[in-house]
Tab-separated table of C-alpha atoms in Angstrom:
chain	number	residue	atom	x	y	z
A	294	UNK	CA	-28.077	34.976	-47.016
A	295	UNK	CA	-25.843	37.814	-48.125
A	296	UNK	CA	-23.754	37.632	-51.232
A	297	UNK	CA	-20.022	37.695	-50.909
A	298	UNK	CA	-17.775	40.097	-52.771
A	299	UNK	CA	-14.459	39.069	-54.285
A	300	UNK	CA	-12.539	40.852	-51.524
A	301	UNK	CA	-14.648	39.215	-48.805
A	302	UNK	CA	-14.160	35.787	-50.368
A	303	UNK	CA	-10.405	36.325	-50.580
A	304	UNK	CA	-10.356	36.738	-46.788
A	305	UNK	CA	-11.287	33.050	-46.497
A	306	UNK	CA	-8.296	32.151	-48.653
A	307	UNK	CA	-5.531	33.541	-46.450
A	308	UNK	CA	-4.075	30.085	-45.848
A	309	UNK	CA	-4.153	26.692	-47.517
A	310	UNK	CA	-5.565	24.778	-44.560
A	311	UNK	CA	-8.369	22.264	-45.031
A	312	UNK	CA	-10.484	24.165	-42.489
A	313	UNK	CA	-10.177	27.386	-44.515
A	314	UNK	CA	-10.961	25.535	-47.773
A	315	UNK	CA	-14.061	23.976	-46.238
A	316	UNK	CA	-15.226	27.362	-44.919
A	317	UNK	CA	-14.670	28.953	-48.334
A	318	UNK	CA	-16.576	26.034	-49.918
A	319	UNK	CA	-19.420	26.557	-47.460
A	320	UNK	CA	-19.618	30.253	-48.412
A	321	UNK	CA	-19.447	29.407	-52.139
A	322	UNK	CA	-22.239	26.859	-51.735
A	323	UNK	CA	-24.659	29.349	-50.198
A	324	UNK	CA	-25.702	30.824	-53.547
A	325	UNK	CA	-24.921	30.874	-57.238
A	326	UNK	CA	-23.606	34.420	-56.825
A	327	UNK	CA	-21.132	33.315	-54.139
A	328	UNK	CA	-20.023	30.386	-56.283
A	329	UNK	CA	-19.542	32.803	-59.186
A	330	UNK	CA	-17.178	34.813	-56.981
A	331	UNK	CA	-15.194	31.661	-56.128
A	332	UNK	CA	-14.992	30.738	-59.815
A	333	UNK	CA	-13.780	34.231	-60.708
A	334	UNK	CA	-11.024	34.044	-58.096
A	335	UNK	CA	-10.006	30.551	-59.243
A	336	UNK	CA	-9.940	31.489	-62.921
A	337	UNK	CA	-8.510	35.000	-62.856
A	338	UNK	CA	-6.656	35.758	-59.633
A	339	UNK	CA	-2.956	34.953	-59.162
A	340	UNK	CA	-1.578	31.920	-57.365
A	341	UNK	CA	-1.999	31.042	-54.448
A	342	UNK	CA	-5.489	32.596	-54.315
A	343	UNK	CA	-6.501	30.766	-57.496
A	344	UNK	CA	-5.320	27.458	-56.048
A	345	UNK	CA	-7.158	27.915	-52.766
A	346	UNK	CA	-10.365	29.046	-54.499
A	347	UNK	CA	-10.268	26.099	-56.905
A	348	UNK	CA	-9.812	23.702	-53.977
A	349	UNK	CA	-12.851	25.275	-52.281
A	350	UNK	CA	-14.763	24.780	-55.542
A	351	UNK	CA	-13.865	21.071	-55.604
A	352	UNK	CA	-15.196	20.682	-52.063
A	353	UNK	CA	-18.318	22.713	-52.856
A	354	UNK	CA	-19.029	20.763	-56.067
A	355	UNK	CA	-19.063	17.493	-54.134
A	356	UNK	CA	-22.256	18.751	-52.515
A	357	UNK	CA	-23.567	21.229	-55.110
A	358	UNK	CA	-22.335	20.163	-58.578
A	359	UNK	CA	-25.034	22.180	-60.375
A	360	UNK	CA	-23.419	25.445	-59.239
A	361	UNK	CA	-20.553	24.746	-61.640
A	362	UNK	CA	-22.712	24.350	-64.780
A	363	UNK	CA	-22.696	28.086	-65.471
A	364	UNK	CA	-18.883	27.970	-65.567
A	365	UNK	CA	-18.385	24.984	-67.864
A	366	UNK	CA	-17.588	26.982	-71.002
A	367	UNK	CA	-15.276	29.542	-69.368
A	368	UNK	CA	-13.484	26.830	-67.394
A	369	UNK	CA	-12.855	24.708	-70.471
A	370	UNK	CA	-11.796	27.704	-72.570
A	371	UNK	CA	-9.326	28.822	-69.893
A	372	UNK	CA	-8.076	25.378	-68.865
A	373	UNK	CA	-4.695	25.616	-70.569
A	374	UNK	CA	-4.253	29.227	-69.401
A	375	UNK	CA	-4.730	28.510	-65.700
A	376	UNK	CA	-1.765	29.829	-63.766
A	377	UNK	CA	-0.815	26.745	-61.760
A	378	UNK	CA	-0.889	23.000	-62.283
A	379	UNK	CA	-2.812	22.550	-59.026
A	380	UNK	CA	-5.557	24.821	-60.324
A	381	UNK	CA	-5.715	22.752	-63.555
A	382	UNK	CA	-5.863	19.571	-61.457
A	383	UNK	CA	-8.751	20.954	-59.396
A	384	UNK	CA	-10.712	22.083	-62.453
A	385	UNK	CA	-10.171	18.691	-64.098
A	386	UNK	CA	-11.414	17.021	-60.906
A	387	UNK	CA	-14.616	19.048	-61.129
A	388	UNK	CA	-14.959	18.537	-64.893
A	389	UNK	CA	-14.528	14.770	-64.492
A	390	UNK	CA	-17.755	14.742	-62.473
A	391	UNK	CA	-19.822	17.006	-64.729
A	392	UNK	CA	-22.025	16.274	-67.717
A	393	UNK	CA	-20.252	18.195	-70.451
A	394	UNK	CA	-22.442	19.553	-73.268
A	395	UNK	CA	-21.588	18.134	-76.670
A	396	UNK	CA	-20.492	21.524	-78.027
A	397	UNK	CA	-17.748	21.726	-75.352
A	398	UNK	CA	-16.549	18.122	-75.411
A	399	UNK	CA	-14.107	18.478	-78.308
A	400	UNK	CA	-12.243	21.404	-76.791
A	401	UNK	CA	-12.129	19.696	-73.385
A	402	UNK	CA	-10.820	16.455	-74.853
A	403	UNK	CA	-8.158	18.321	-76.847
A	404	UNK	CA	-6.933	19.995	-73.654
A	405	UNK	CA	-6.919	16.656	-71.837
A	406	UNK	CA	-4.912	14.884	-74.527
A	407	UNK	CA	-2.436	17.799	-74.516
A	408	UNK	CA	-2.060	17.539	-70.729
A	409	UNK	CA	-1.527	13.776	-70.814
A	410	UNK	CA	1.134	14.076	-73.505
A	411	UNK	CA	2.914	17.083	-71.990
A	412	UNK	CA	6.186	16.240	-70.232
A	413	UNK	CA	5.758	19.400	-68.128
A	414	UNK	CA	2.431	18.461	-66.556
A	415	UNK	CA	2.494	16.810	-63.127
A	416	UNK	CA	1.087	13.316	-62.815
A	417	UNK	CA	-2.014	14.495	-60.904
A	418	UNK	CA	-3.056	16.703	-63.827
A	419	UNK	CA	-2.382	13.841	-66.262
A	420	UNK	CA	-4.373	11.367	-64.161
A	421	UNK	CA	-7.378	13.691	-63.954
A	422	UNK	CA	-7.131	14.374	-67.693
A	423	UNK	CA	-7.133	10.601	-68.315
A	424	UNK	CA	-10.315	10.317	-66.256
A	425	UNK	CA	-12.037	13.057	-68.242
A	426	UNK	CA	-11.092	11.321	-71.506
A	427	UNK	CA	-12.246	7.933	-70.167
A	428	UNK	CA	-15.591	9.454	-69.179
A	429	UNK	CA	-16.169	10.461	-72.805
A	430	UNK	CA	-15.356	7.112	-74.418
A	431	UNK	CA	-19.043	6.200	-74.370
A	432	UNK	CA	-19.664	9.126	-76.767
A	433	UNK	CA	-16.462	8.684	-78.778
A	434	UNK	CA	-15.634	4.957	-78.832
A	435	UNK	CA	-13.052	5.552	-81.583
A	436	UNK	CA	-10.857	7.228	-78.962
A	437	UNK	CA	-10.398	3.932	-77.086
A	438	UNK	CA	-7.492	2.761	-79.224
A	439	UNK	CA	-5.846	6.184	-79.129
A	440	UNK	CA	-6.181	6.322	-75.345
A	441	UNK	CA	-4.804	2.786	-74.951
A	442	UNK	CA	-1.793	3.698	-77.095
A	443	UNK	CA	-1.152	6.888	-75.120
A	444	UNK	CA	-1.334	5.088	-71.781
A	445	UNK	CA	1.048	2.385	-73.009
A	446	UNK	CA	3.379	4.991	-74.544
A	447	UNK	CA	3.488	7.025	-71.325
A	448	UNK	CA	4.202	3.980	-69.110
A	449	UNK	CA	7.984	4.435	-69.132
A	450	UNK	CA	7.848	8.237	-69.230
A	451	UNK	CA	5.833	8.884	-66.094
A	452	UNK	CA	5.223	7.644	-62.563
A	453	UNK	CA	3.687	4.571	-61.009
A	454	UNK	CA	0.674	6.692	-60.017
A	455	UNK	CA	0.004	7.524	-63.670
A	456	UNK	CA	0.375	3.899	-64.649
A	457	UNK	CA	-2.008	2.833	-61.848
A	458	UNK	CA	-4.663	5.250	-63.126
A	459	UNK	CA	-3.984	4.123	-66.692
A	460	UNK	CA	-4.339	0.465	-65.715
A	461	UNK	CA	-7.705	1.171	-64.069
A	462	UNK	CA	-8.940	2.866	-67.211
A	463	UNK	CA	-7.610	0.093	-69.473
A	464	UNK	CA	-9.366	-2.504	-67.293
A	465	UNK	CA	-12.635	-0.586	-67.546
A	466	UNK	CA	-12.246	-0.314	-71.334
A	467	UNK	CA	-11.729	-4.077	-71.560
A	468	UNK	CA	-14.758	-4.786	-69.333
A	469	UNK	CA	-16.949	-2.377	-71.288
A	470	UNK	CA	-15.888	-4.023	-74.556
A	471	UNK	CA	-17.211	-7.441	-73.484
């Protein structure tokens, strides 16, 4: 299997169709080197290429989550610098399904709390950030009360979709506390 260059990978990103995203994900999943190319495009290329590459990464990580491990640190460090909310949403989707090393958890959680509290962030980014935070409550149980307060505080400031995700998380917190 041949490795793909950045320019070759970009050819698979000429439209935002599901078929193209799945093909790009298939290419990315063929090797770590190909996945590295997809990650580079998602992290450093302009929108819409970054958006399409990050979507392909989400699809690829459903099947090959280990390919992302090499990119945990750079993804977390660049999370707030990503050039489009959809790219942030996609990276948070991937990060919500990864085991995050302890040395990266604090920075990731800080970003997630910032996203949830930001009035500029779309609800999909906020919902994925909530999920990442909820996933880490087992390591940081003291965050439960803070997360509950944030979800309650955001209830009237955001959409029904956010509140639905928040309710799910609050229910899980209550069940885990019993």
